mmCIF file with all atom_site columns, C-alpha atoms in Angstrom:
data_model
loop_
_atom_site.group_PDB
_atom_site.id
_atom_site.type_symbol
_atom_site.label_atom_id
_atom_site.label_alt_id
_atom_site.label_comp_id
_atom_site.label_asym_id
_atom_site.label_entity_id
_atom_site.label_seq_id
_atom_site.pdbx_PDB_ins_code
_atom_site.Cartn_x
_atom_site.Cartn_y
_atom_site.Cartn_z
_atom_site.occupancy
_atom_site.B_iso_or_equiv
_atom_site.pdbx_formal_charge
_atom_site.auth_seq_id
_atom_site.auth_comp_id
_atom_site.auth_asym_id
_atom_site.auth_atom_id
_atom_site.pdbx_PDB_model_num
ATOM 1  C CA . UNK A 1 1  ? 15.247 89.522 63.385 1.00 43.00 ? 223 UNK A CA 1
ATOM 2  C CA . UNK A 1 2  ? 13.199 90.084 60.293 1.00 66.00 ? 224 UNK A CA 1
ATOM 3  C CA . UNK A 1 3  ? 9.852  88.237 59.273 1.00 82.00 ? 225 UNK A CA 1
ATOM 4  C CA . UNK A 1 4  ? 10.816 88.321 55.940 1.00 86.00 ? 226 UNK A CA 1
ATOM 5  C CA . UNK A 1 5  ? 12.365 85.413 55.083 1.00 87.00 ? 227 UNK A CA 1
ATOM 6  C CA . UNK A 1 6  ? 10.068 83.620 57.272 1.00 93.00 ? 228 UNK A CA 1
ATOM 7  C CA . UNK A 1 7  ? 7.489  85.015 55.225 1.00 95.00 ? 229 UNK A CA 1
ATOM 8  C CA . UNK A 1 8  ? 9.220  83.851 52.276 1.00 95.00 ? 230 UNK A CA 1
ATOM 9  C CA . UNK A 1 9  ? 9.628  80.136 53.012 1.00 96.00 ? 231 UNK A CA 1
ATOM 10 C CA . UNK A 1 10 ? 5.759  80.401 54.043 1.00 97.00 ? 232 UNK A CA 1
ATOM 11 C CA . UNK A 1 11 ? 4.847  81.964 50.249 1.00 97.00 ? 233 UNK A CA 1
ATOM 12 C CA . UNK A 1 12 ? 7.130  78.649 49.157 1.00 97.00 ? 234 UNK A CA 1
ATOM 13 C CA . UNK A 1 13 ? 5.803  76.071 51.324 1.00 98.00 ? 235 UNK A CA 1
ATOM 14 C CA . UNK A 1 14 ? 2.828  76.798 53.014 1.00 98.00 ? 236 UNK A CA 1
ATOM 15 C CA . UNK A 1 15 ? -0.131 76.773 50.447 1.00 96.00 ? 237 UNK A CA 1
ATOM 16 C CA . UNK A 1 16 ? -1.548 80.016 51.895 1.00 97.00 ? 238 UNK A CA 1
ATOM 17 C CA . UNK A 1 17 ? -4.987 81.295 50.685 1.00 95.00 ? 239 UNK A CA 1
ATOM 18 C CA . UNK A 1 18 ? -3.415 84.638 50.239 1.00 96.00 ? 240 UNK A CA 1
ATOM 19 C CA . UNK A 1 19 ? 0.225  86.065 50.581 1.00 96.00 ? 241 UNK A CA 1
ATOM 20 C CA . UNK A 1 20 ? 2.076  85.576 53.599 1.00 96.00 ? 242 UNK A CA 1
ATOM 21 C CA . UNK A 1 21 ? 2.760  89.231 53.258 1.00 95.00 ? 243 UNK A CA 1
ATOM 22 C CA . UNK A 1 22 ? -0.842 90.008 54.138 1.00 96.00 ? 244 UNK A CA 1
ATOM 23 C CA . UNK A 1 23 ? -1.278 87.658 57.088 1.00 96.00 ? 245 UNK A CA 1
ATOM 24 C CA . UNK A 1 24 ? -0.787 89.254 60.780 1.00 97.00 ? 246 UNK A CA 1
ATOM 25 C CA . UNK A 1 25 ? 2.143  87.967 62.446 1.00 96.00 ? 247 UNK A CA 1
ATOM 26 C CA . UNK A 1 26 ? -0.240 86.614 65.435 1.00 97.00 ? 248 UNK A CA 1
ATOM 27 C CA . UNK A 1 27 ? -2.751 85.121 62.623 1.00 97.00 ? 249 UNK A CA 1
ATOM 28 C CA . UNK A 1 28 ? -3.357 81.417 62.434 1.00 98.00 ? 250 UNK A CA 1
ATOM 29 C CA . UNK A 1 29 ? -1.879 79.857 59.216 1.00 98.00 ? 251 UNK A CA 1
ATOM 30 C CA . UNK A 1 30 ? -4.166 76.766 59.480 1.00 98.00 ? 252 UNK A CA 1
ATOM 31 C CA . UNK A 1 31 ? -6.973 79.513 59.233 1.00 97.00 ? 253 UNK A CA 1
ATOM 32 C CA . UNK A 1 32 ? -5.172 81.272 56.405 1.00 97.00 ? 254 UNK A CA 1
ATOM 33 C CA . UNK A 1 33 ? -5.358 77.975 54.324 1.00 97.00 ? 255 UNK A CA 1
ATOM 34 C CA . UNK A 1 34 ? -2.005 75.719 55.620 1.00 98.00 ? 256 UNK A CA 1
ATOM 35 C CA . UNK A 1 35 ? -2.567 72.244 55.998 1.00 97.00 ? 257 UNK A CA 1
ATOM 36 C CA . UNK A 1 36 ? -0.880 69.915 58.303 1.00 95.00 ? 258 UNK A CA 1
ATOM 37 C CA . UNK A 1 37 ? 1.090  68.689 55.477 1.00 97.00 ? 259 UNK A CA 1
ATOM 38 C CA . UNK A 1 38 ? 2.312  72.155 54.317 1.00 98.00 ? 260 UNK A CA 1
ATOM 39 C CA . UNK A 1 39 ? 3.179  72.930 57.859 1.00 97.00 ? 261 UNK A CA 1
ATOM 40 C CA . UNK A 1 40 ? 6.244  69.757 57.686 1.00 97.00 ? 262 UNK A CA 1
ATOM 41 C CA . UNK A 1 41 ? 6.809  71.408 54.121 1.00 98.00 ? 263 UNK A CA 1
ATOM 42 C CA . UNK A 1 42 ? 7.393  74.367 56.207 1.00 98.00 ? 264 UNK A CA 1
ATOM 43 C CA . UNK A 1 43 ? 9.394  72.830 58.766 1.00 97.00 ? 265 UNK A CA 1
ATOM 44 C CA . UNK A 1 44 ? 11.724 71.364 56.331 1.00 97.00 ? 266 UNK A CA 1
ATOM 45 C CA . UNK A 1 45 ? 12.224 74.659 54.271 1.00 95.00 ? 267 UNK A CA 1
ATOM 46 C CA . UNK A 1 46 ? 13.552 76.557 57.269 1.00 93.00 ? 268 UNK A CA 1
ATOM 47 C CA . UNK A 1 47 ? 15.373 74.040 58.213 1.00 92.00 ? 269 UNK A CA 1
ATOM 48 C CA . UNK A 1 48 ? 17.354 73.536 55.153 1.00 90.00 ? 270 UNK A CA 1
ATOM 49 C CA . UNK A 1 49 ? 17.611 77.294 54.669 1.00 83.00 ? 271 UNK A CA 1
ATOM 50 C CA . UNK A 1 50 ? 18.954 77.963 57.686 1.00 85.00 ? 272 UNK A CA 1
ATOM 51 C CA . UNK A 1 51 ? 20.826 74.905 57.899 1.00 86.00 ? 273 UNK A CA 1
ATOM 52 C CA . UNK A 1 52 ? 19.438 73.218 61.791 1.00 92.00 ? 274 UNK A CA 1
ATOM 53 C CA . UNK A 1 53 ? 17.026 71.160 62.902 1.00 95.00 ? 275 UNK A CA 1
ATOM 54 C CA . UNK A 1 54 ? 13.909 71.813 64.822 1.00 97.00 ? 276 UNK A CA 1
ATOM 55 C CA . UNK A 1 55 ? 14.167 69.625 68.202 1.00 97.00 ? 277 UNK A CA 1
ATOM 56 C CA . UNK A 1 56 ? 11.375 66.992 68.606 1.00 97.00 ? 278 UNK A CA 1
ATOM 57 C CA . UNK A 1 57 ? 9.778  69.061 71.422 1.00 97.00 ? 279 UNK A CA 1
ATOM 58 C CA . UNK A 1 58 ? 9.329  72.173 69.223 1.00 97.00 ? 280 UNK A CA 1
ATOM 59 C CA . UNK A 1 59 ? 7.501  69.755 66.161 1.00 97.00 ? 281 UNK A CA 1
ATOM 60 C CA . UNK A 1 60 ? 3.995  70.984 67.262 1.00 97.00 ? 282 UNK A CA 1
ATOM 61 C CA . UNK A 1 61 ? 1.092  72.441 65.597 1.00 97.00 ? 283 UNK A CA 1
ATOM 62 C CA . UNK A 1 62 ? 1.861  75.652 68.116 1.00 97.00 ? 284 UNK A CA 1
ATOM 63 C CA . UNK A 1 63 ? 5.159  75.908 66.597 1.00 98.00 ? 285 UNK A CA 1
ATOM 64 C CA . UNK A 1 64 ? 4.182  76.759 63.017 1.00 98.00 ? 286 UNK A CA 1
ATOM 65 C CA . UNK A 1 65 ? 0.607  78.256 64.008 1.00 98.00 ? 287 UNK A CA 1
ATOM 66 C CA . UNK A 1 66 ? 2.069  81.808 63.207 1.00 98.00 ? 288 UNK A CA 1
ATOM 67 C CA . UNK A 1 67 ? 4.687  83.915 62.112 1.00 96.00 ? 289 UNK A CA 1
ATOM 68 C CA . UNK A 1 68 ? 5.061  85.367 65.614 1.00 96.00 ? 290 UNK A CA 1
ATOM 69 C CA . UNK A 1 69 ? 5.417  81.439 66.951 1.00 97.00 ? 291 UNK A CA 1
ATOM 70 C CA . UNK A 1 70 ? 8.180  80.819 64.256 1.00 96.00 ? 292 UNK A CA 1
ATOM 71 C CA . UNK A 1 71 ? 9.965  83.644 64.937 1.00 93.00 ? 293 UNK A CA 1
ATOM 72 C CA . UNK A 1 72 ? 9.829  82.729 68.685 1.00 94.00 ? 294 UNK A CA 1
ATOM 73 C CA . UNK A 1 73 ? 11.046 79.560 68.174 1.00 95.00 ? 295 UNK A CA 1
ATOM 74 C CA . UNK A 1 74 ? 13.731 80.487 65.665 1.00 94.00 ? 296 UNK A CA 1
ATOM 75 C CA . UNK A 1 75 ? 14.904 82.706 68.493 1.00 93.00 ? 297 UNK A CA 1
ATOM 76 C CA . UNK A 1 76 ? 15.029 80.211 70.792 1.00 94.00 ? 298 UNK A CA 1
ATOM 77 C CA . UNK A 1 77 ? 17.380 78.072 68.887 1.00 93.00 ? 299 UNK A CA 1
ATOM 78 C CA . UNK A 1 78 ? 19.372 81.090 67.968 1.00 90.00 ? 300 UNK A CA 1
ATOM 79 C CA . UNK A 1 79 ? 19.114 81.139 64.805 1.00 85.00 ? 301 UNK A CA 1
ATOM 80 C CA . UNK A 1 80 ? 19.653 83.947 62.632 1.00 68.00 ? 302 UNK A CA 1
ATOM 81 C CA . UNK A 1 81 ? 16.133 84.574 60.586 1.00 57.00 ? 303 UNK A CA 1
ATOM 82 C CA . UNK A 1 82 ? 17.600 87.595 59.082 1.00 58.00 ? 304 UNK A CA 1
ATOM 83 C CA . UNK A 1 83 ? 20.148 85.731 56.458 1.00 53.00 ? 305 UNK A CA 1
ATOM 84 C CA . UNK A 1 84 ? 18.272 85.069 53.315 1.00 53.00 ? 306 UNK A CA 1
ATOM 85 C CA . UNK A 1 85 ? 17.178 81.290 52.123 1.00 48.00 ? 307 UNK A CA 1
ATOM 86 C CA . UNK A 1 86 ? 19.189 79.638 49.817 1.00 49.00 ? 308 UNK A CA 1
#
């Protein structure tokens, strides 16, 4: 699985203070400028890009706290994050 697709979604939706490519995988995205509202936008963009829905138990701040956490959540759901978002 690659991080590039996740980082594209973050660049387009997370409202980070820096480019997503510069954020270490384990860095707190909220500390990098993402708000709770922006995290909802990220969630919706990921769902649209990969044509799935996060289950309710994954709709937590922790799921979207870092690139690593998002990658792990997608992996747990069997989502192929190597495909390009539409």
